[in-house]
PDB file of C-alpha atoms in Angstrom:
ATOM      1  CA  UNK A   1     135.140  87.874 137.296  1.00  0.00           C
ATOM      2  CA  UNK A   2     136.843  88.405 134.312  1.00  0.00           C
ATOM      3  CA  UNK A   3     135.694  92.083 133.952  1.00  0.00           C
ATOM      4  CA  UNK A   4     136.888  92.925 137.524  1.00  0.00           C
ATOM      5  CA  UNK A   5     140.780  91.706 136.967  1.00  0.00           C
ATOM      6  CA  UNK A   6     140.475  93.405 133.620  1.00  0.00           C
ATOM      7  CA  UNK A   7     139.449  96.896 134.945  1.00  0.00           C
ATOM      8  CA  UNK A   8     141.611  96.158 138.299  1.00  0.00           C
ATOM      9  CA  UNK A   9     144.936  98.321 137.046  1.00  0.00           C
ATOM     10  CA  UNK A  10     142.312 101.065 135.703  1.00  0.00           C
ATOM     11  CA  UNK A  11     139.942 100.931 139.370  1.00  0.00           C
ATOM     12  CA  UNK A  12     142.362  99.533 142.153  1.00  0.00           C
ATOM     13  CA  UNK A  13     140.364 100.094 145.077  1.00  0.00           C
ATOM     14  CA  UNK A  14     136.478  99.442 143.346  1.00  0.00           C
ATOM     15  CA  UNK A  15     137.505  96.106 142.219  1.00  0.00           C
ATOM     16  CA  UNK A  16     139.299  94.739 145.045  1.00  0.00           C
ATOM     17  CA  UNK A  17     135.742  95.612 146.807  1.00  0.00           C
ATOM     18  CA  UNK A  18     133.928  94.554 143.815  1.00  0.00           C
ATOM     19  CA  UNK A  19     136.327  91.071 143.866  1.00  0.00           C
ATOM     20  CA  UNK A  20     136.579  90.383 147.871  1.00  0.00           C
ATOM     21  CA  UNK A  21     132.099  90.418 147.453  1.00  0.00           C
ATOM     22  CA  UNK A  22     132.539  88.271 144.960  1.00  0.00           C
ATOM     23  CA  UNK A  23     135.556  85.607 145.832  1.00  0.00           C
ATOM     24  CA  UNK A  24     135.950  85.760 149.681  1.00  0.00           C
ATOM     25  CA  UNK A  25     138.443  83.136 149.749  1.00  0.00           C
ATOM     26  CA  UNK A  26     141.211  85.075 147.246  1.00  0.00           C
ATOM     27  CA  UNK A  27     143.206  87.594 149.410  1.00  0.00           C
ATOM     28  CA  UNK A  28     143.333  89.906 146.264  1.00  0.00           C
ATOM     29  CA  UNK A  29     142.203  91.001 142.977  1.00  0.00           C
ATOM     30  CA  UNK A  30     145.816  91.968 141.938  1.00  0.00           C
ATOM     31  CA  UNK A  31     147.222  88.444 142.604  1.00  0.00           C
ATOM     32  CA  UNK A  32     145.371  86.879 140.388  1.00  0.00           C
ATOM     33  CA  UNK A  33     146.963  86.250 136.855  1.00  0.00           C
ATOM     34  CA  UNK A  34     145.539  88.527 133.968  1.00  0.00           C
ATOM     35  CA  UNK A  35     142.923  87.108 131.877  1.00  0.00           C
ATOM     36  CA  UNK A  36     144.359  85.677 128.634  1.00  0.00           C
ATOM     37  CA  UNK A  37     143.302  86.918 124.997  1.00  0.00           C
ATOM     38  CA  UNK A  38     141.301  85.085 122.430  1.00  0.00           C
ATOM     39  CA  UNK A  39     142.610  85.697 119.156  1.00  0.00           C
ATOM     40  CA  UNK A  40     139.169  83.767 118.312  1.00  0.00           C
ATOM     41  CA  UNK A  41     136.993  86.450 119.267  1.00  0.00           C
ATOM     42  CA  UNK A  42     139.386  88.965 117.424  1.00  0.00           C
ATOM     43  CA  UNK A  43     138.010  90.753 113.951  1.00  0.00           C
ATOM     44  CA  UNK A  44     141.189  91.874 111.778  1.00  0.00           C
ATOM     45  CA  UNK A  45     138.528  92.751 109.180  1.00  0.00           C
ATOM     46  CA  UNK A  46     136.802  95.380 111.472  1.00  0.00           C
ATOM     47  CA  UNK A  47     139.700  96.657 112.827  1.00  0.00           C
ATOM     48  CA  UNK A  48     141.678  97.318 109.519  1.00  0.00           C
ATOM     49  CA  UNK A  49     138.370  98.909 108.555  1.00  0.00           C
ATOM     50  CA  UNK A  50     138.300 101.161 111.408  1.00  0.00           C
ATOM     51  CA  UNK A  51     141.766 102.278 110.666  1.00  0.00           C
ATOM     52  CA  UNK A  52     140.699 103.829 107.600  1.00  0.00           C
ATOM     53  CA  UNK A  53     137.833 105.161 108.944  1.00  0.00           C
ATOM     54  CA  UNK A  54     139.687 106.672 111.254  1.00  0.00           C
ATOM     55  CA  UNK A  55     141.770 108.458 108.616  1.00  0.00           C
ATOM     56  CA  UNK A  56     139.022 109.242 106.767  1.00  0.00           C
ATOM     57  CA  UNK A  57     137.529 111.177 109.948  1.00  0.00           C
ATOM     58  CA  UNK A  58     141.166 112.749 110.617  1.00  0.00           C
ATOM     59  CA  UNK A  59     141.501 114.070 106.529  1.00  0.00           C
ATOM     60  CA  UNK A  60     137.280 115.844 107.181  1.00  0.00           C
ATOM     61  CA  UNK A  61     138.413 117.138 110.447  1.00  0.00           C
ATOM     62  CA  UNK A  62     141.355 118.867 108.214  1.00  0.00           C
ATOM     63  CA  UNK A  63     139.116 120.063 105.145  1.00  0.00           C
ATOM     64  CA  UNK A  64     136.456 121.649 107.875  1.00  0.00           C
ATOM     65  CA  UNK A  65     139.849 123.592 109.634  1.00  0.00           C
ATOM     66  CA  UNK A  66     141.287 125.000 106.463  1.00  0.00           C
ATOM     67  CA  UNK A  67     137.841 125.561 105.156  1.00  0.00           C
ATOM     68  CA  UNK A  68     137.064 127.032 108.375  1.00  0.00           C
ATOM     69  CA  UNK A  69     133.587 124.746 108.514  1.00  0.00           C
ATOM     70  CA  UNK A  70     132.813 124.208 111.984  1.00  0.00           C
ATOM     71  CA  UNK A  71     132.471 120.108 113.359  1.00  0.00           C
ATOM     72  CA  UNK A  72     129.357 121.661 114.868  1.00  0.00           C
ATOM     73  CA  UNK A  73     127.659 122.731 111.505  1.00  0.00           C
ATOM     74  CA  UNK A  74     126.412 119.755 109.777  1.00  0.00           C
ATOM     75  CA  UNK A  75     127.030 119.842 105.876  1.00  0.00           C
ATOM     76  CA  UNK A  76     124.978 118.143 103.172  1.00  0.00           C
ATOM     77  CA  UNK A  77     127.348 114.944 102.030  1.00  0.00           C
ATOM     78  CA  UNK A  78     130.903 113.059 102.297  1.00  0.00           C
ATOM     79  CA  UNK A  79     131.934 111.509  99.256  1.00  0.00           C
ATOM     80  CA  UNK A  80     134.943 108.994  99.801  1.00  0.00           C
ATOM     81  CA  UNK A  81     136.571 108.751  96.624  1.00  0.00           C
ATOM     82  CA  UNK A  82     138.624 105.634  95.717  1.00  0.00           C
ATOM     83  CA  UNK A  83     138.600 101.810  96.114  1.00  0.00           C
ATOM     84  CA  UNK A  84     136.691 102.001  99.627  1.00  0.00           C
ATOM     85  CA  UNK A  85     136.069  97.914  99.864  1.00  0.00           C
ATOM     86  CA  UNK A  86     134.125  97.481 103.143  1.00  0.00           C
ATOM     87  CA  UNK A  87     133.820 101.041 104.541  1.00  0.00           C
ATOM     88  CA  UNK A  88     130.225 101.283 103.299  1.00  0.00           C
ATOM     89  CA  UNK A  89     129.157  99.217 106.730  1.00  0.00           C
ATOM     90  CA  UNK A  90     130.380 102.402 108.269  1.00  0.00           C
ATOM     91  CA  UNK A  91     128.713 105.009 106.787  1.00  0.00           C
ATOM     92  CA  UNK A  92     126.815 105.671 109.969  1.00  0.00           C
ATOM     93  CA  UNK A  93     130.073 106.263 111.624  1.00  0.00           C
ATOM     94  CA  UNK A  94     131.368 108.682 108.864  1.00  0.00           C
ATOM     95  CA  UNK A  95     127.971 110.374 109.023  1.00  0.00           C
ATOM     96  CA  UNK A  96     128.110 110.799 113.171  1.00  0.00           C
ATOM     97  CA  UNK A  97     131.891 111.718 113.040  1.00  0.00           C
ATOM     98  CA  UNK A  98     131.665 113.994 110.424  1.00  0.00           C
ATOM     99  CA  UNK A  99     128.871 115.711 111.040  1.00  0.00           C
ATOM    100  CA  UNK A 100     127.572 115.040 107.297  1.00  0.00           C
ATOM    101  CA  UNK A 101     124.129 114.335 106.365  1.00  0.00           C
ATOM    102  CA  UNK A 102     124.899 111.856 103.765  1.00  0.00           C
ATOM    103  CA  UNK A 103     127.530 109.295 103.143  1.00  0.00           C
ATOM    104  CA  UNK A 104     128.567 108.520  99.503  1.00  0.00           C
ATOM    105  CA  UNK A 105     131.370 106.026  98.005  1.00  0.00           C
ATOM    106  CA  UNK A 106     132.611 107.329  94.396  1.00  0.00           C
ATOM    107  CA  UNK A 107     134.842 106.000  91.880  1.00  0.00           C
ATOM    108  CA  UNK A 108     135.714 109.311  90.279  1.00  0.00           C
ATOM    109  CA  UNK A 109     135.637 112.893  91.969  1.00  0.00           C
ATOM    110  CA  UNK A 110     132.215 114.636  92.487  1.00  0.00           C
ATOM    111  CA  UNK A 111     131.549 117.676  90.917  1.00  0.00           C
ATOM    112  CA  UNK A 112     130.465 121.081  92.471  1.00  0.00           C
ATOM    113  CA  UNK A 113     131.619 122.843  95.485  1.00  0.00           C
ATOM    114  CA  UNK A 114     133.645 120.051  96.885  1.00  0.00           C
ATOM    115  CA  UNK A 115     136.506 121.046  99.418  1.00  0.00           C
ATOM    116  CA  UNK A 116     138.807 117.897  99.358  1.00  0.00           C
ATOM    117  CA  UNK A 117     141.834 115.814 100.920  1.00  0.00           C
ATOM    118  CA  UNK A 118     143.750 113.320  99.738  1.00  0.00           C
ATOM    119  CA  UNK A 119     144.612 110.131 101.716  1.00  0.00           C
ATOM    120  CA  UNK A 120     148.280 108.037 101.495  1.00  0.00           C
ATOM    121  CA  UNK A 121     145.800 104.968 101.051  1.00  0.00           C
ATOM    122  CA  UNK A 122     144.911 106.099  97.724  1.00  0.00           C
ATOM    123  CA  UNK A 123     141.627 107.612  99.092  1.00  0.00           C
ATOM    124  CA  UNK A 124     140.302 110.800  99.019  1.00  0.00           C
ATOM    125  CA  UNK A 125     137.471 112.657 101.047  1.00  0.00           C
ATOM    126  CA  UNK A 126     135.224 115.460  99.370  1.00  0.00           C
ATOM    127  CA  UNK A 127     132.919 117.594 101.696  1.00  0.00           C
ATOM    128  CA  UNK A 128     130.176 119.027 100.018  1.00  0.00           C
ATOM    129  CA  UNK A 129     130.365 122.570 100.641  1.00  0.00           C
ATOM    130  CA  UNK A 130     127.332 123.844  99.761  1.00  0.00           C
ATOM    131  CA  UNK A 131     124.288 125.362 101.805  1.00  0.00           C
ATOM    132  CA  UNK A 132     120.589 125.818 101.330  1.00  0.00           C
ATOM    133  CA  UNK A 133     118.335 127.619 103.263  1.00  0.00           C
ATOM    134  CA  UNK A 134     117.467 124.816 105.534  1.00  0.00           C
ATOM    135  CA  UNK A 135     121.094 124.077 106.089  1.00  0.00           C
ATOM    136  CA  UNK A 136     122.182 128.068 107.106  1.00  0.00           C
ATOM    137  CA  UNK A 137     119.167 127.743 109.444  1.00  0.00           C
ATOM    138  CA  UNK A 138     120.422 124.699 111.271  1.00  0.00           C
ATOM    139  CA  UNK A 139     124.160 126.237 111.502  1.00  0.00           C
ATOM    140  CA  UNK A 140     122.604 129.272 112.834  1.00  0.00           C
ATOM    141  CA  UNK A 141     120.382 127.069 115.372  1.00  0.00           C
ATOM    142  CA  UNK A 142     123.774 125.345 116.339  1.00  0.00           C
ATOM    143  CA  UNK A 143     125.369 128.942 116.968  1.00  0.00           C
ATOM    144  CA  UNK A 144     122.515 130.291 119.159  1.00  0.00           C
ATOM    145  CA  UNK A 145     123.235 126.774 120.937  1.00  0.00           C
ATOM    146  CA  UNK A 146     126.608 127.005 121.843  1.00  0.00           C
ATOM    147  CA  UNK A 147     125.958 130.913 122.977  1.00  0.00           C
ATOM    148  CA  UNK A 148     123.342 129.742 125.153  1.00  0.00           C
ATOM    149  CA  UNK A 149     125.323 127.218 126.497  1.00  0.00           C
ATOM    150  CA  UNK A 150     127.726 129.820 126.898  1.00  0.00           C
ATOM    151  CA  UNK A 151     125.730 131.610 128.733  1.00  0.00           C
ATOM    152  CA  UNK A 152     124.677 129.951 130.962  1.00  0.00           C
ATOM    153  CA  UNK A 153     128.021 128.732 132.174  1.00  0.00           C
ATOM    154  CA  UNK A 154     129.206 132.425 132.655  1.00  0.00           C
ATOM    155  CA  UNK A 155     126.238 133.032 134.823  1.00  0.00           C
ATOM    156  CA  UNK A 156     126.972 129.728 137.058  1.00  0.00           C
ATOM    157  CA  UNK A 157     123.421 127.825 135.921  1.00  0.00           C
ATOM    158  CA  UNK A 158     123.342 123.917 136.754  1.00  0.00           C
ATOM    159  CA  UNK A 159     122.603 121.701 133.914  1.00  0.00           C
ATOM    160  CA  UNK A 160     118.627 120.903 135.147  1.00  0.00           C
ATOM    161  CA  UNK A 161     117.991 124.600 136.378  1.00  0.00           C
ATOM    162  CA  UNK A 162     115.381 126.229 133.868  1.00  0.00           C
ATOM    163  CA  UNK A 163     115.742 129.703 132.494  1.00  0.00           C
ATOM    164  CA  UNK A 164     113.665 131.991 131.154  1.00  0.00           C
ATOM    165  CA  UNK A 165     115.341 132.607 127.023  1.00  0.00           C
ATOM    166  CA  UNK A 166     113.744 136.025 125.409  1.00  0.00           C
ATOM    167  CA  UNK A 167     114.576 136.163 121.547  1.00  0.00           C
ATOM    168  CA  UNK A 168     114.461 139.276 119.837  1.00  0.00           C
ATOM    169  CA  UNK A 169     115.097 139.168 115.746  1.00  0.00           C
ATOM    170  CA  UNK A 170     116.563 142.176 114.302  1.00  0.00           C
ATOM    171  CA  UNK A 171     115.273 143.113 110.835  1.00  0.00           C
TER     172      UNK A 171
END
């Protein structure tokens, strides 16, 4: 019951049908009073965390525009530079968002080809910006992708209709 007067403002007319199955006696959903927060349930420590993953995310999505590095081209690591308390239980998060193959927490800046960002928290974000053969081959696997997909919007093709793809490599 809770869930329908919490998604009530968001679905009007579902949830009054969803309530009125439910509660036949109520004359509405929207009459009810809105459910009231547990600060108990609340997790300051995961949220504060997500707010700097979040600007970690925000300073890679930067370095991969002015490094012109697509999102859709994964890259080989993230190093976040920095006193980084409690991100490392989101390294799987960094990984997804960033596209990176590895996560990596640092005390001092990595060395190599390293396009970088700092952060006003102190932090800052290195992408890794080198590429090995296996790498080049999965950008260029992402690229025939998106031209596919391309494709087959410009010539009107549902998502489950199967087409017939002819390759042809050019030496």
């Amino acid at each position: 019951l809770g869930l329908v007067k919490v998604l009530a403002p968001i679905l009007p007319h579902a949830m009054e049908y969803f309530f009125r199955q439910l509660k036949s006696g109520k004359k509405s959903v929207h009459l009810l009073q809105f459910p009231e927060w547990n600060k108990g349930l609340q997790n300051l420590d995961l949220e504060s965390g997500m707010v700097v993953v979040h600007s970690v995310v925000q300073a890679c999505l930067n370095v991969r525009e002015e490094n012109k590095l697509r999102l859709r081209w994964p890259l080989k690591e993230l190093v976040v530079v920095g006193k980084s308390t409690g991100l490392k239980q989101f390294d799987s998060v960094l990984m997804e968002l960033c596209n990176v193959k590895k996560v990596r927490f640092a005390l001092l800046s990595p060395a190599g080809n390293f396009a970088s960002k700092q952060l006003e928290n102190g932090l800052g974000v290195f992408l890794n910006r080198e590429a090995d053969a296996e790498l080049e081959e999965e950008w260029e696997l992402m690229e025939l992708r998106r031209q596919v997909q391309d494709l087959r919007k410009k010539a009107g093709l549902a998502p489950g209709q199967i087409v017939k793809l002819n390759l042809f490599v050019q030496k």
